[in-house]
């Protein structure tokens, strides 16, 4: 599903060059759930941005579902992002003046799907995350956990191949974090490939594999015994 070889990325900082990724090799097969960990400055955000086609590597190759991701113009990159990727962010990134239903509908609007079909699909995914009764509420009327569930429904609405979750529980308390991770685990159990950037060890162990980045390199990449989130709440 994802195949990355010898990935390098540098940024120009005045007269100096900051070498952020220093030769990353990484694969994720369909249906995997991988945690990506690393301290600030390790390169994990840059790595996720390249996978998400929000940035581009200087060297190396990146294949997503068999397609070579390289030198894409913004129109093609946006099309691929909408087709292949769903994004879940720490800060939710919901549009404040749109209802939960309209927020979930947004990716479908960009796919050119007509309004009635968008509404039906958006409601389906709100039902999936347990928020059908909140469909017509604005984000400021929702709790943090509910906002993240809307964001997950939005990420799923375009039926992407891969979900990219960037600190999905970072703004949530422990109990709500476990509820969100239970939902993400259920989505993974249905076959969705998920990459989850986190700095929280307990959240990482709710994935099936943990990749550690340090100074722009992968230093560990190991399968783990997955902790089931719905059981973790009661420990």
mmCIF file with all atom_site columns, C-alpha atoms in Angstrom:
data_model
loop_
_atom_site.group_PDB
_atom_site.id
_atom_site.type_symbol
_atom_site.label_atom_id
_atom_site.label_alt_id
_atom_site.label_comp_id
_atom_site.label_asym_id
_atom_site.label_entity_id
_atom_site.label_seq_id
_atom_site.pdbx_PDB_ins_code
_atom_site.Cartn_x
_atom_site.Cartn_y
_atom_site.Cartn_z
_atom_site.occupancy
_atom_site.B_iso_or_equiv
_atom_site.pdbx_formal_charge
_atom_site.auth_seq_id
_atom_site.auth_comp_id
_atom_site.auth_asym_id
_atom_site.auth_atom_id
_atom_site.pdbx_PDB_model_num
ATOM 1   C CA . UNK A 1 1   ? 0.000   0.000  0.000  1.00 0.00 ? 1   UNK A CA 1
ATOM 2   C CA . UNK A 1 2   ? 2.829   2.405  0.977  1.00 0.00 ? 2   UNK A CA 1
ATOM 3   C CA . UNK A 1 3   ? 6.387   1.843  -0.189 1.00 0.00 ? 3   UNK A CA 1
ATOM 4   C CA . UNK A 1 4   ? 9.138   4.355  0.552  1.00 0.00 ? 4   UNK A CA 1
ATOM 5   C CA . UNK A 1 5   ? 12.802  3.947  -0.307 1.00 0.00 ? 5   UNK A CA 1
ATOM 6   C CA . UNK A 1 6   ? 15.810  6.104  0.665  1.00 0.00 ? 6   UNK A CA 1
ATOM 7   C CA . UNK A 1 7   ? 13.707  9.197  1.386  1.00 0.00 ? 7   UNK A CA 1
ATOM 8   C CA . UNK A 1 8   ? 15.578  12.459 2.042  1.00 0.00 ? 8   UNK A CA 1
ATOM 9   C CA . UNK A 1 9   ? 14.237  15.905 2.864  1.00 0.00 ? 9   UNK A CA 1
ATOM 10  C CA . UNK A 1 10  ? 16.102  19.118 3.668  1.00 0.00 ? 10  UNK A CA 1
ATOM 11  C CA . UNK A 1 11  ? 14.953  22.659 4.349  1.00 0.00 ? 11  UNK A CA 1
ATOM 12  C CA . UNK A 1 12  ? 16.929  25.809 3.693  1.00 0.00 ? 12  UNK A CA 1
ATOM 13  C CA . UNK A 1 13  ? 17.360  27.857 6.874  1.00 0.00 ? 13  UNK A CA 1
ATOM 14  C CA . UNK A 1 14  ? 19.053  31.100 5.855  1.00 0.00 ? 14  UNK A CA 1
ATOM 15  C CA . UNK A 1 15  ? 22.519  30.138 4.646  1.00 0.00 ? 15  UNK A CA 1
ATOM 16  C CA . UNK A 1 16  ? 22.264  26.676 6.211  1.00 0.00 ? 16  UNK A CA 1
ATOM 17  C CA . UNK A 1 17  ? 20.485  23.511 5.154  1.00 0.00 ? 17  UNK A CA 1
ATOM 18  C CA . UNK A 1 18  ? 18.593  21.418 7.731  1.00 0.00 ? 18  UNK A CA 1
ATOM 19  C CA . UNK A 1 19  ? 18.613  17.738 6.752  1.00 0.00 ? 19  UNK A CA 1
ATOM 20  C CA . UNK A 1 20  ? 15.363  16.475 8.329  1.00 0.00 ? 20  UNK A CA 1
ATOM 21  C CA . UNK A 1 21  ? 14.938  13.011 6.755  1.00 0.00 ? 21  UNK A CA 1
ATOM 22  C CA . UNK A 1 22  ? 18.170  11.148 6.093  1.00 0.00 ? 22  UNK A CA 1
ATOM 23  C CA . UNK A 1 23  ? 17.283  8.051  4.116  1.00 0.00 ? 23  UNK A CA 1
ATOM 24  C CA . UNK A 1 24  ? 13.955  6.612  5.301  1.00 0.00 ? 24  UNK A CA 1
ATOM 25  C CA . UNK A 1 25  ? 12.932  3.119  4.177  1.00 0.00 ? 25  UNK A CA 1
ATOM 26  C CA . UNK A 1 26  ? 9.371   2.171  5.101  1.00 0.00 ? 26  UNK A CA 1
ATOM 27  C CA . UNK A 1 27  ? 6.546   -0.089 3.970  1.00 0.00 ? 27  UNK A CA 1
ATOM 28  C CA . UNK A 1 28  ? 2.974   -0.457 5.174  1.00 0.00 ? 28  UNK A CA 1
ATOM 29  C CA . UNK A 1 29  ? 0.762   -3.197 3.844  1.00 0.00 ? 29  UNK A CA 1
ATOM 30  C CA . UNK A 1 30  ? -2.980  -2.919 3.370  1.00 0.00 ? 30  UNK A CA 1
ATOM 31  C CA . UNK A 1 31  ? -4.790  -3.229 6.688  1.00 0.00 ? 31  UNK A CA 1
ATOM 32  C CA . UNK A 1 32  ? -1.833  -2.389 8.916  1.00 0.00 ? 32  UNK A CA 1
ATOM 33  C CA . UNK A 1 33  ? -2.121  -0.009 11.886 1.00 0.00 ? 33  UNK A CA 1
ATOM 34  C CA . UNK A 1 34  ? 1.248   1.633  12.492 1.00 0.00 ? 34  UNK A CA 1
ATOM 35  C CA . UNK A 1 35  ? 2.250   4.116  15.199 1.00 0.00 ? 35  UNK A CA 1
ATOM 36  C CA . UNK A 1 36  ? 5.000   6.592  14.295 1.00 0.00 ? 36  UNK A CA 1
ATOM 37  C CA . UNK A 1 37  ? 6.860   7.935  17.313 1.00 0.00 ? 37  UNK A CA 1
ATOM 38  C CA . UNK A 1 38  ? 9.758   10.295 17.873 1.00 0.00 ? 38  UNK A CA 1
ATOM 39  C CA . UNK A 1 39  ? 10.724  13.356 19.870 1.00 0.00 ? 39  UNK A CA 1
ATOM 40  C CA . UNK A 1 40  ? 10.257  16.876 18.557 1.00 0.00 ? 40  UNK A CA 1
ATOM 41  C CA . UNK A 1 41  ? 12.630  17.351 15.627 1.00 0.00 ? 41  UNK A CA 1
ATOM 42  C CA . UNK A 1 42  ? 12.875  13.649 14.841 1.00 0.00 ? 42  UNK A CA 1
ATOM 43  C CA . UNK A 1 43  ? 11.255  14.135 11.430 1.00 0.00 ? 43  UNK A CA 1
ATOM 44  C CA . UNK A 1 44  ? 7.931   12.412 12.076 1.00 0.00 ? 44  UNK A CA 1
ATOM 45  C CA . UNK A 1 45  ? 5.768   15.380 11.024 1.00 0.00 ? 45  UNK A CA 1
ATOM 46  C CA . UNK A 1 46  ? 7.800   15.891 7.842  1.00 0.00 ? 46  UNK A CA 1
ATOM 47  C CA . UNK A 1 47  ? 7.503   12.161 7.140  1.00 0.00 ? 47  UNK A CA 1
ATOM 48  C CA . UNK A 1 48  ? 3.720   12.247 7.582  1.00 0.00 ? 48  UNK A CA 1
ATOM 49  C CA . UNK A 1 49  ? 3.446   15.382 5.406  1.00 0.00 ? 49  UNK A CA 1
ATOM 50  C CA . UNK A 1 50  ? 5.303   13.631 2.574  1.00 0.00 ? 50  UNK A CA 1
ATOM 51  C CA . UNK A 1 51  ? 3.065   10.560 2.858  1.00 0.00 ? 51  UNK A CA 1
ATOM 52  C CA . UNK A 1 52  ? 0.073   12.929 2.873  1.00 0.00 ? 52  UNK A CA 1
ATOM 53  C CA . UNK A 1 53  ? 1.351   14.709 -0.260 1.00 0.00 ? 53  UNK A CA 1
ATOM 54  C CA . UNK A 1 54  ? 1.481   17.991 1.631  1.00 0.00 ? 54  UNK A CA 1
ATOM 55  C CA . UNK A 1 55  ? 5.238   18.125 1.038  1.00 0.00 ? 55  UNK A CA 1
ATOM 56  C CA . UNK A 1 56  ? 7.640   16.412 -1.363 1.00 0.00 ? 56  UNK A CA 1
ATOM 57  C CA . UNK A 1 57  ? 10.922  14.601 -0.791 1.00 0.00 ? 57  UNK A CA 1
ATOM 58  C CA . UNK A 1 58  ? 14.199  15.779 -2.294 1.00 0.00 ? 58  UNK A CA 1
ATOM 59  C CA . UNK A 1 59  ? 15.435  12.251 -2.994 1.00 0.00 ? 59  UNK A CA 1
ATOM 60  C CA . UNK A 1 60  ? 14.065  8.727  -2.855 1.00 0.00 ? 60  UNK A CA 1
ATOM 61  C CA . UNK A 1 61  ? 10.867  7.106  -4.078 1.00 0.00 ? 61  UNK A CA 1
ATOM 62  C CA . UNK A 1 62  ? 7.320   6.992  -2.713 1.00 0.00 ? 62  UNK A CA 1
ATOM 63  C CA . UNK A 1 63  ? 4.647   4.661  -4.085 1.00 0.00 ? 63  UNK A CA 1
ATOM 64  C CA . UNK A 1 64  ? 1.062   4.777  -2.819 1.00 0.00 ? 64  UNK A CA 1
ATOM 65  C CA . UNK A 1 65  ? -1.245  1.955  -3.928 1.00 0.00 ? 65  UNK A CA 1
ATOM 66  C CA . UNK A 1 66  ? 1.138   1.323  -6.829 1.00 0.00 ? 66  UNK A CA 1
ATOM 67  C CA . UNK A 1 67  ? 1.264   4.958  -7.987 1.00 0.00 ? 67  UNK A CA 1
ATOM 68  C CA . UNK A 1 68  ? 4.591   6.797  -8.037 1.00 0.00 ? 68  UNK A CA 1
ATOM 69  C CA . UNK A 1 69  ? 4.125   10.025 -6.087 1.00 0.00 ? 69  UNK A CA 1
ATOM 70  C CA . UNK A 1 70  ? 6.587   12.470 -7.619 1.00 0.00 ? 70  UNK A CA 1
ATOM 71  C CA . UNK A 1 71  ? 6.479   15.980 -9.113 1.00 0.00 ? 71  UNK A CA 1
ATOM 72  C CA . UNK A 1 72  ? 2.689   16.196 -8.963 1.00 0.00 ? 72  UNK A CA 1
ATOM 73  C CA . UNK A 1 73  ? 1.088   19.519 -9.751 1.00 0.00 ? 73  UNK A CA 1
ATOM 74  C CA . UNK A 1 74  ? -1.286  20.762 -7.047 1.00 0.00 ? 74  UNK A CA 1
ATOM 75  C CA . UNK A 1 75  ? -4.406  19.725 -8.977 1.00 0.00 ? 75  UNK A CA 1
ATOM 76  C CA . UNK A 1 76  ? -3.230  16.109 -9.320 1.00 0.00 ? 76  UNK A CA 1
ATOM 77  C CA . UNK A 1 77  ? -1.893  16.051 -5.748 1.00 0.00 ? 77  UNK A CA 1
ATOM 78  C CA . UNK A 1 78  ? -5.280  17.275 -4.454 1.00 0.00 ? 78  UNK A CA 1
ATOM 79  C CA . UNK A 1 79  ? -7.063  14.619 -6.529 1.00 0.00 ? 79  UNK A CA 1
ATOM 80  C CA . UNK A 1 80  ? -4.822  11.863 -5.142 1.00 0.00 ? 80  UNK A CA 1
ATOM 81  C CA . UNK A 1 81  ? -5.175  13.141 -1.578 1.00 0.00 ? 81  UNK A CA 1
ATOM 82  C CA . UNK A 1 82  ? -8.950  13.087 -1.918 1.00 0.00 ? 82  UNK A CA 1
ATOM 83  C CA . UNK A 1 83  ? -8.917  9.656  -3.560 1.00 0.00 ? 83  UNK A CA 1
ATOM 84  C CA . UNK A 1 84  ? -6.368  7.842  -1.395 1.00 0.00 ? 84  UNK A CA 1
ATOM 85  C CA . UNK A 1 85  ? -6.001  9.636  1.936  1.00 0.00 ? 85  UNK A CA 1
ATOM 86  C CA . UNK A 1 86  ? -8.099  10.639 4.916  1.00 0.00 ? 86  UNK A CA 1
ATOM 87  C CA . UNK A 1 87  ? -6.647  13.033 7.508  1.00 0.00 ? 87  UNK A CA 1
ATOM 88  C CA . UNK A 1 88  ? -7.338  13.189 11.257 1.00 0.00 ? 88  UNK A CA 1
ATOM 89  C CA . UNK A 1 89  ? -5.715  16.102 13.129 1.00 0.00 ? 89  UNK A CA 1
ATOM 90  C CA . UNK A 1 90  ? -5.085  16.885 16.790 1.00 0.00 ? 90  UNK A CA 1
ATOM 91  C CA . UNK A 1 91  ? -6.930  20.205 16.436 1.00 0.00 ? 91  UNK A CA 1
ATOM 92  C CA . UNK A 1 92  ? -9.855  18.593 14.535 1.00 0.00 ? 92  UNK A CA 1
ATOM 93  C CA . UNK A 1 93  ? -9.765  21.257 11.747 1.00 0.00 ? 93  UNK A CA 1
ATOM 94  C CA . UNK A 1 94  ? -13.528 21.522 11.530 1.00 0.00 ? 94  UNK A CA 1
ATOM 95  C CA . UNK A 1 95  ? -15.159 24.522 9.843  1.00 0.00 ? 95  UNK A CA 1
ATOM 96  C CA . UNK A 1 96  ? -16.699 26.447 12.733 1.00 0.00 ? 96  UNK A CA 1
ATOM 97  C CA . UNK A 1 97  ? -19.728 27.828 10.887 1.00 0.00 ? 97  UNK A CA 1
ATOM 98  C CA . UNK A 1 98  ? -20.751 24.520 9.297  1.00 0.00 ? 98  UNK A CA 1
ATOM 99  C CA . UNK A 1 99  ? -22.732 21.737 10.958 1.00 0.00 ? 99  UNK A CA 1
ATOM 100 C CA . UNK A 1 100 ? -21.269 18.323 11.666 1.00 0.00 ? 100 UNK A CA 1
ATOM 101 C CA . UNK A 1 101 ? -23.118 17.005 8.600  1.00 0.00 ? 101 UNK A CA 1
ATOM 102 C CA . UNK A 1 102 ? -21.704 19.731 6.347  1.00 0.00 ? 102 UNK A CA 1
ATOM 103 C CA . UNK A 1 103 ? -18.193 19.203 7.703  1.00 0.00 ? 103 UNK A CA 1
ATOM 104 C CA . UNK A 1 104 ? -18.373 15.499 6.891  1.00 0.00 ? 104 UNK A CA 1
ATOM 105 C CA . UNK A 1 105 ? -19.759 16.314 3.431  1.00 0.00 ? 105 UNK A CA 1
ATOM 106 C CA . UNK A 1 106 ? -16.822 18.551 2.449  1.00 0.00 ? 106 UNK A CA 1
ATOM 107 C CA . UNK A 1 107 ? -14.549 15.906 0.820  1.00 0.00 ? 107 UNK A CA 1
ATOM 108 C CA . UNK A 1 108 ? -17.517 14.691 -1.228 1.00 0.00 ? 108 UNK A CA 1
ATOM 109 C CA . UNK A 1 109 ? -18.171 18.221 -2.480 1.00 0.00 ? 109 UNK A CA 1
ATOM 110 C CA . UNK A 1 110 ? -14.638 18.304 -3.880 1.00 0.00 ? 110 UNK A CA 1
ATOM 111 C CA . UNK A 1 111 ? -15.276 14.962 -5.567 1.00 0.00 ? 111 UNK A CA 1
ATOM 112 C CA . UNK A 1 112 ? -18.172 16.543 -7.457 1.00 0.00 ? 112 UNK A CA 1
ATOM 113 C CA . UNK A 1 113 ? -20.844 14.374 -5.804 1.00 0.00 ? 113 UNK A CA 1
ATOM 114 C CA . UNK A 1 114 ? -24.321 15.911 -5.883 1.00 0.00 ? 114 UNK A CA 1
ATOM 115 C CA . UNK A 1 115 ? -25.797 17.387 -2.720 1.00 0.00 ? 115 UNK A CA 1
ATOM 116 C CA . UNK A 1 116 ? -28.402 14.712 -1.909 1.00 0.00 ? 116 UNK A CA 1
ATOM 117 C CA . UNK A 1 117 ? -25.874 11.890 -2.238 1.00 0.00 ? 117 UNK A CA 1
ATOM 118 C CA . UNK A 1 118 ? -23.357 13.854 -0.153 1.00 0.00 ? 118 UNK A CA 1
ATOM 119 C CA . UNK A 1 119 ? -25.884 14.293 2.628  1.00 0.00 ? 119 UNK A CA 1
ATOM 120 C CA . UNK A 1 120 ? -26.793 10.593 2.656  1.00 0.00 ? 120 UNK A CA 1
ATOM 121 C CA . UNK A 1 121 ? -23.168 9.479  2.744  1.00 0.00 ? 121 UNK A CA 1
ATOM 122 C CA . UNK A 1 122 ? -22.246 12.031 5.413  1.00 0.00 ? 122 UNK A CA 1
ATOM 123 C CA . UNK A 1 123 ? -25.126 10.867 7.613  1.00 0.00 ? 123 UNK A CA 1
ATOM 124 C CA . UNK A 1 124 ? -24.024 7.260  7.131  1.00 0.00 ? 124 UNK A CA 1
ATOM 125 C CA . UNK A 1 125 ? -20.561 8.065  8.472  1.00 0.00 ? 125 UNK A CA 1
ATOM 126 C CA . UNK A 1 126 ? -21.933 10.156 11.346 1.00 0.00 ? 126 UNK A CA 1
ATOM 127 C CA . UNK A 1 127 ? -24.044 7.131  12.288 1.00 0.00 ? 127 UNK A CA 1
ATOM 128 C CA . UNK A 1 128 ? -20.899 5.002  12.083 1.00 0.00 ? 128 UNK A CA 1
ATOM 129 C CA . UNK A 1 129 ? -19.149 7.182  14.671 1.00 0.00 ? 129 UNK A CA 1
ATOM 130 C CA . UNK A 1 130 ? -22.262 7.408  16.866 1.00 0.00 ? 130 UNK A CA 1
ATOM 131 C CA . UNK A 1 131 ? -23.162 11.047 16.153 1.00 0.00 ? 131 UNK A CA 1
ATOM 132 C CA . UNK A 1 132 ? -26.265 10.909 13.966 1.00 0.00 ? 132 UNK A CA 1
ATOM 133 C CA . UNK A 1 133 ? -28.214 12.857 16.615 1.00 0.00 ? 133 UNK A CA 1
ATOM 134 C CA . UNK A 1 134 ? -25.635 15.654 16.466 1.00 0.00 ? 134 UNK A CA 1
ATOM 135 C CA . UNK A 1 135 ? -25.639 16.042 12.675 1.00 0.00 ? 135 UNK A CA 1
ATOM 136 C CA . UNK A 1 136 ? -27.073 19.572 12.703 1.00 0.00 ? 136 UNK A CA 1
ATOM 137 C CA . UNK A 1 137 ? -24.952 20.914 15.554 1.00 0.00 ? 137 UNK A CA 1
ATOM 138 C CA . UNK A 1 138 ? -22.050 23.306 15.063 1.00 0.00 ? 138 UNK A CA 1
ATOM 139 C CA . UNK A 1 139 ? -18.554 22.387 16.314 1.00 0.00 ? 139 UNK A CA 1
ATOM 140 C CA . UNK A 1 140 ? -18.799 24.780 19.289 1.00 0.00 ? 140 UNK A CA 1
ATOM 141 C CA . UNK A 1 141 ? -21.776 22.749 20.502 1.00 0.00 ? 141 UNK A CA 1
ATOM 142 C CA . UNK A 1 142 ? -19.734 19.541 20.602 1.00 0.00 ? 142 UNK A CA 1
ATOM 143 C CA . UNK A 1 143 ? -17.278 18.133 23.126 1.00 0.00 ? 143 UNK A CA 1
ATOM 144 C CA . UNK A 1 144 ? -13.657 17.455 22.161 1.00 0.00 ? 144 UNK A CA 1
ATOM 145 C CA . UNK A 1 145 ? -14.366 13.761 21.699 1.00 0.00 ? 145 UNK A CA 1
ATOM 146 C CA . UNK A 1 146 ? -17.407 14.494 19.549 1.00 0.00 ? 146 UNK A CA 1
ATOM 147 C CA . UNK A 1 147 ? -15.391 16.902 17.387 1.00 0.00 ? 147 UNK A CA 1
ATOM 148 C CA . UNK A 1 148 ? -12.775 14.210 16.801 1.00 0.00 ? 148 UNK A CA 1
ATOM 149 C CA . UNK A 1 149 ? -15.506 11.734 15.875 1.00 0.00 ? 149 UNK A CA 1
ATOM 150 C CA . UNK A 1 150 ? -16.834 14.226 13.309 1.00 0.00 ? 150 UNK A CA 1
ATOM 151 C CA . UNK A 1 151 ? -13.274 14.587 11.987 1.00 0.00 ? 151 UNK A CA 1
ATOM 152 C CA . UNK A 1 152 ? -12.990 10.793 11.707 1.00 0.00 ? 152 UNK A CA 1
ATOM 153 C CA . UNK A 1 153 ? -16.329 10.610 9.882  1.00 0.00 ? 153 UNK A CA 1
ATOM 154 C CA . UNK A 1 154 ? -15.087 13.316 7.497  1.00 0.00 ? 154 UNK A CA 1
ATOM 155 C CA . UNK A 1 155 ? -11.848 11.395 6.916  1.00 0.00 ? 155 UNK A CA 1
ATOM 156 C CA . UNK A 1 156 ? -13.848 8.257  6.078  1.00 0.00 ? 156 UNK A CA 1
ATOM 157 C CA . UNK A 1 157 ? -16.446 9.938  3.863  1.00 0.00 ? 157 UNK A CA 1
ATOM 158 C CA . UNK A 1 158 ? -14.349 9.846  0.694  1.00 0.00 ? 158 UNK A CA 1
ATOM 159 C CA . UNK A 1 159 ? -13.575 6.149  1.355  1.00 0.00 ? 159 UNK A CA 1
ATOM 160 C CA . UNK A 1 160 ? -9.783  6.585  1.308  1.00 0.00 ? 160 UNK A CA 1
ATOM 161 C CA . UNK A 1 161 ? -7.254  3.760  1.151  1.00 0.00 ? 161 UNK A CA 1
ATOM 162 C CA . UNK A 1 162 ? -5.216  5.139  4.066  1.00 0.00 ? 162 UNK A CA 1
ATOM 163 C CA . UNK A 1 163 ? -6.023  7.159  7.191  1.00 0.00 ? 163 UNK A CA 1
ATOM 164 C CA . UNK A 1 164 ? -3.289  9.488  8.454  1.00 0.00 ? 164 UNK A CA 1
ATOM 165 C CA . UNK A 1 165 ? -3.850  10.439 12.093 1.00 0.00 ? 165 UNK A CA 1
ATOM 166 C CA . UNK A 1 166 ? -1.590  13.195 13.467 1.00 0.00 ? 166 UNK A CA 1
ATOM 167 C CA . UNK A 1 167 ? -1.758  13.121 17.293 1.00 0.00 ? 167 UNK A CA 1
ATOM 168 C CA . UNK A 1 168 ? -5.487  12.204 17.120 1.00 0.00 ? 168 UNK A CA 1
ATOM 169 C CA . UNK A 1 169 ? -5.824  12.093 20.929 1.00 0.00 ? 169 UNK A CA 1
ATOM 170 C CA . UNK A 1 170 ? -3.460  14.971 21.734 1.00 0.00 ? 170 UNK A CA 1
ATOM 171 C CA . UNK A 1 171 ? -6.256  17.377 22.717 1.00 0.00 ? 171 UNK A CA 1
ATOM 172 C CA . UNK A 1 172 ? -8.350  14.816 24.620 1.00 0.00 ? 172 UNK A CA 1
ATOM 173 C CA . UNK A 1 173 ? -8.489  13.481 28.172 1.00 0.00 ? 173 UNK A CA 1
ATOM 174 C CA . UNK A 1 174 ? -7.566  9.834  28.831 1.00 0.00 ? 174 UNK A CA 1
ATOM 175 C CA . UNK A 1 175 ? -11.077 8.382  28.812 1.00 0.00 ? 175 UNK A CA 1
ATOM 176 C CA . UNK A 1 176 ? -12.036 10.207 25.611 1.00 0.00 ? 176 UNK A CA 1
ATOM 177 C CA . UNK A 1 177 ? -8.693  9.222  24.053 1.00 0.00 ? 177 UNK A CA 1
ATOM 178 C CA . UNK A 1 178 ? -9.455  5.548  24.620 1.00 0.00 ? 178 UNK A CA 1
ATOM 179 C CA . UNK A 1 179 ? -12.947 5.973  23.144 1.00 0.00 ? 179 UNK A CA 1
ATOM 180 C CA . UNK A 1 180 ? -11.483 7.588  20.012 1.00 0.00 ? 180 UNK A CA 1
ATOM 181 C CA . UNK A 1 181 ? -8.816  4.875  19.757 1.00 0.00 ? 181 UNK A CA 1
ATOM 182 C CA . UNK A 1 182 ? -11.503 2.197  20.080 1.00 0.00 ? 182 UNK A CA 1
ATOM 183 C CA . UNK A 1 183 ? -13.252 3.755  17.086 1.00 0.00 ? 183 UNK A CA 1
ATOM 184 C CA . UNK A 1 184 ? -9.975  3.921  15.120 1.00 0.00 ? 184 UNK A CA 1
ATOM 185 C CA . UNK A 1 185 ? -9.220  0.278  15.995 1.00 0.00 ? 185 UNK A CA 1
ATOM 186 C CA . UNK A 1 186 ? -12.680 -0.748 14.771 1.00 0.00 ? 186 UNK A CA 1
ATOM 187 C CA . UNK A 1 187 ? -12.037 1.065  11.473 1.00 0.00 ? 187 UNK A CA 1
ATOM 188 C CA . UNK A 1 188 ? -8.705  -0.746 11.166 1.00 0.00 ? 188 UNK A CA 1
ATOM 189 C CA . UNK A 1 189 ? -10.398 -4.083 11.910 1.00 0.00 ? 189 UNK A CA 1
ATOM 190 C CA . UNK A 1 190 ? -12.601 -3.438 8.860  1.00 0.00 ? 190 UNK A CA 1
ATOM 191 C CA . UNK A 1 191 ? -9.427  -3.404 6.738  1.00 0.00 ? 191 UNK A CA 1
ATOM 192 C CA . UNK A 1 192 ? -8.418  0.275  6.585  1.00 0.00 ? 192 UNK A CA 1
ATOM 193 C CA . UNK A 1 193 ? -4.690  1.059  6.624  1.00 0.00 ? 193 UNK A CA 1
ATOM 194 C CA . UNK A 1 194 ? -3.903  3.554  9.405  1.00 0.00 ? 194 UNK A CA 1
ATOM 195 C CA . UNK A 1 195 ? -0.747  5.502  10.264 1.00 0.00 ? 195 UNK A CA 1
ATOM 196 C CA . UNK A 1 196 ? -0.893  7.246  13.629 1.00 0.00 ? 196 UNK A CA 1
ATOM 197 C CA . UNK A 1 197 ? 1.686   9.808  14.751 1.00 0.00 ? 197 UNK A CA 1
ATOM 198 C CA . UNK A 1 198 ? 1.752   10.008 18.548 1.00 0.00 ? 198 UNK A CA 1
ATOM 199 C CA . UNK A 1 199 ? 4.099   10.853 21.387 1.00 0.00 ? 199 UNK A CA 1
ATOM 200 C CA . UNK A 1 200 ? 2.010   8.841  23.880 1.00 0.00 ? 200 UNK A CA 1
ATOM 201 C CA . UNK A 1 201 ? 3.311   5.344  24.551 1.00 0.00 ? 201 UNK A CA 1
ATOM 202 C CA . UNK A 1 202 ? -0.065  3.932  25.625 1.00 0.00 ? 202 UNK A CA 1
ATOM 203 C CA . UNK A 1 203 ? -1.691  5.217  22.419 1.00 0.00 ? 203 UNK A CA 1
ATOM 204 C CA . UNK A 1 204 ? 1.147   3.766  20.315 1.00 0.00 ? 204 UNK A CA 1
ATOM 205 C CA . UNK A 1 205 ? 0.568   0.339  21.879 1.00 0.00 ? 205 UNK A CA 1
ATOM 206 C CA . UNK A 1 206 ? -3.051  0.469  20.679 1.00 0.00 ? 206 UNK A CA 1
ATOM 207 C CA . UNK A 1 207 ? -1.559  0.078  17.190 1.00 0.00 ? 207 UNK A CA 1
ATOM 208 C CA . UNK A 1 208 ? -0.097  -3.179 15.851 1.00 0.00 ? 208 UNK A CA 1
ATOM 209 C CA . UNK A 1 209 ? 3.380   -1.914 14.993 1.00 0.00 ? 209 UNK A CA 1
ATOM 210 C CA . UNK A 1 210 ? 5.555   0.910  16.311 1.00 0.00 ? 210 UNK A CA 1
ATOM 211 C CA . UNK A 1 211 ? 8.110   2.817  14.225 1.00 0.00 ? 211 UNK A CA 1
ATOM 212 C CA . UNK A 1 212 ? 10.563  5.066  16.095 1.00 0.00 ? 212 UNK A CA 1
ATOM 213 C CA . UNK A 1 213 ? 12.238  7.989  14.338 1.00 0.00 ? 213 UNK A CA 1
ATOM 214 C CA . UNK A 1 214 ? 15.314  9.745  15.672 1.00 0.00 ? 214 UNK A CA 1
ATOM 215 C CA . UNK A 1 215 ? 17.360  12.430 13.908 1.00 0.00 ? 215 UNK A CA 1
ATOM 216 C CA . UNK A 1 216 ? 15.704  11.713 10.569 1.00 0.00 ? 216 UNK A CA 1
ATOM 217 C CA . UNK A 1 217 ? 16.148  7.942  10.590 1.00 0.00 ? 217 UNK A CA 1
ATOM 218 C CA . UNK A 1 218 ? 14.034  4.950  11.600 1.00 0.00 ? 218 UNK A CA 1
ATOM 219 C CA . UNK A 1 219 ? 15.857  3.388  14.558 1.00 0.00 ? 219 UNK A CA 1
ATOM 220 C CA . UNK A 1 220 ? 13.227  0.775  15.510 1.00 0.00 ? 220 UNK A CA 1
ATOM 221 C CA . UNK A 1 221 ? 10.363  -0.842 13.612 1.00 0.00 ? 221 UNK A CA 1
ATOM 222 C CA . UNK A 1 222 ? 8.662   -3.648 15.505 1.00 0.00 ? 222 UNK A CA 1
ATOM 223 C CA . UNK A 1 223 ? 5.277   -5.374 15.772 1.00 0.00 ? 223 UNK A CA 1
ATOM 224 C CA . UNK A 1 224 ? 3.656   -5.110 19.214 1.00 0.00 ? 224 UNK A CA 1
ATOM 225 C CA . UNK A 1 225 ? 0.932   -6.919 21.126 1.00 0.00 ? 225 UNK A CA 1
ATOM 226 C CA . UNK A 1 226 ? -1.963  -4.556 20.527 1.00 0.00 ? 226 UNK A CA 1
ATOM 227 C CA . UNK A 1 227 ? -3.719  -3.149 23.576 1.00 0.00 ? 227 UNK A CA 1
ATOM 228 C CA . UNK A 1 228 ? -7.479  -3.139 22.944 1.00 0.00 ? 228 UNK A CA 1
ATOM 229 C CA . UNK A 1 229 ? -8.772  0.335  23.724 1.00 0.00 ? 229 UNK A CA 1
ATOM 230 C CA . UNK A 1 230 ? -12.229 -0.658 24.936 1.00 0.00 ? 230 UNK A CA 1
ATOM 231 C CA . UNK A 1 231 ? -10.616 -2.811 27.648 1.00 0.00 ? 231 UNK A CA 1
ATOM 232 C CA . UNK A 1 232 ? -8.027  -0.164 28.556 1.00 0.00 ? 232 UNK A CA 1
ATOM 233 C CA . UNK A 1 233 ? -10.657 2.266  29.866 1.00 0.00 ? 233 UNK A CA 1
ATOM 234 C CA . UNK A 1 234 ? -11.422 0.095  32.820 1.00 0.00 ? 234 UNK A CA 1
ATOM 235 C CA . UNK A 1 235 ? -7.876  -0.747 33.909 1.00 0.00 ? 235 UNK A CA 1
#
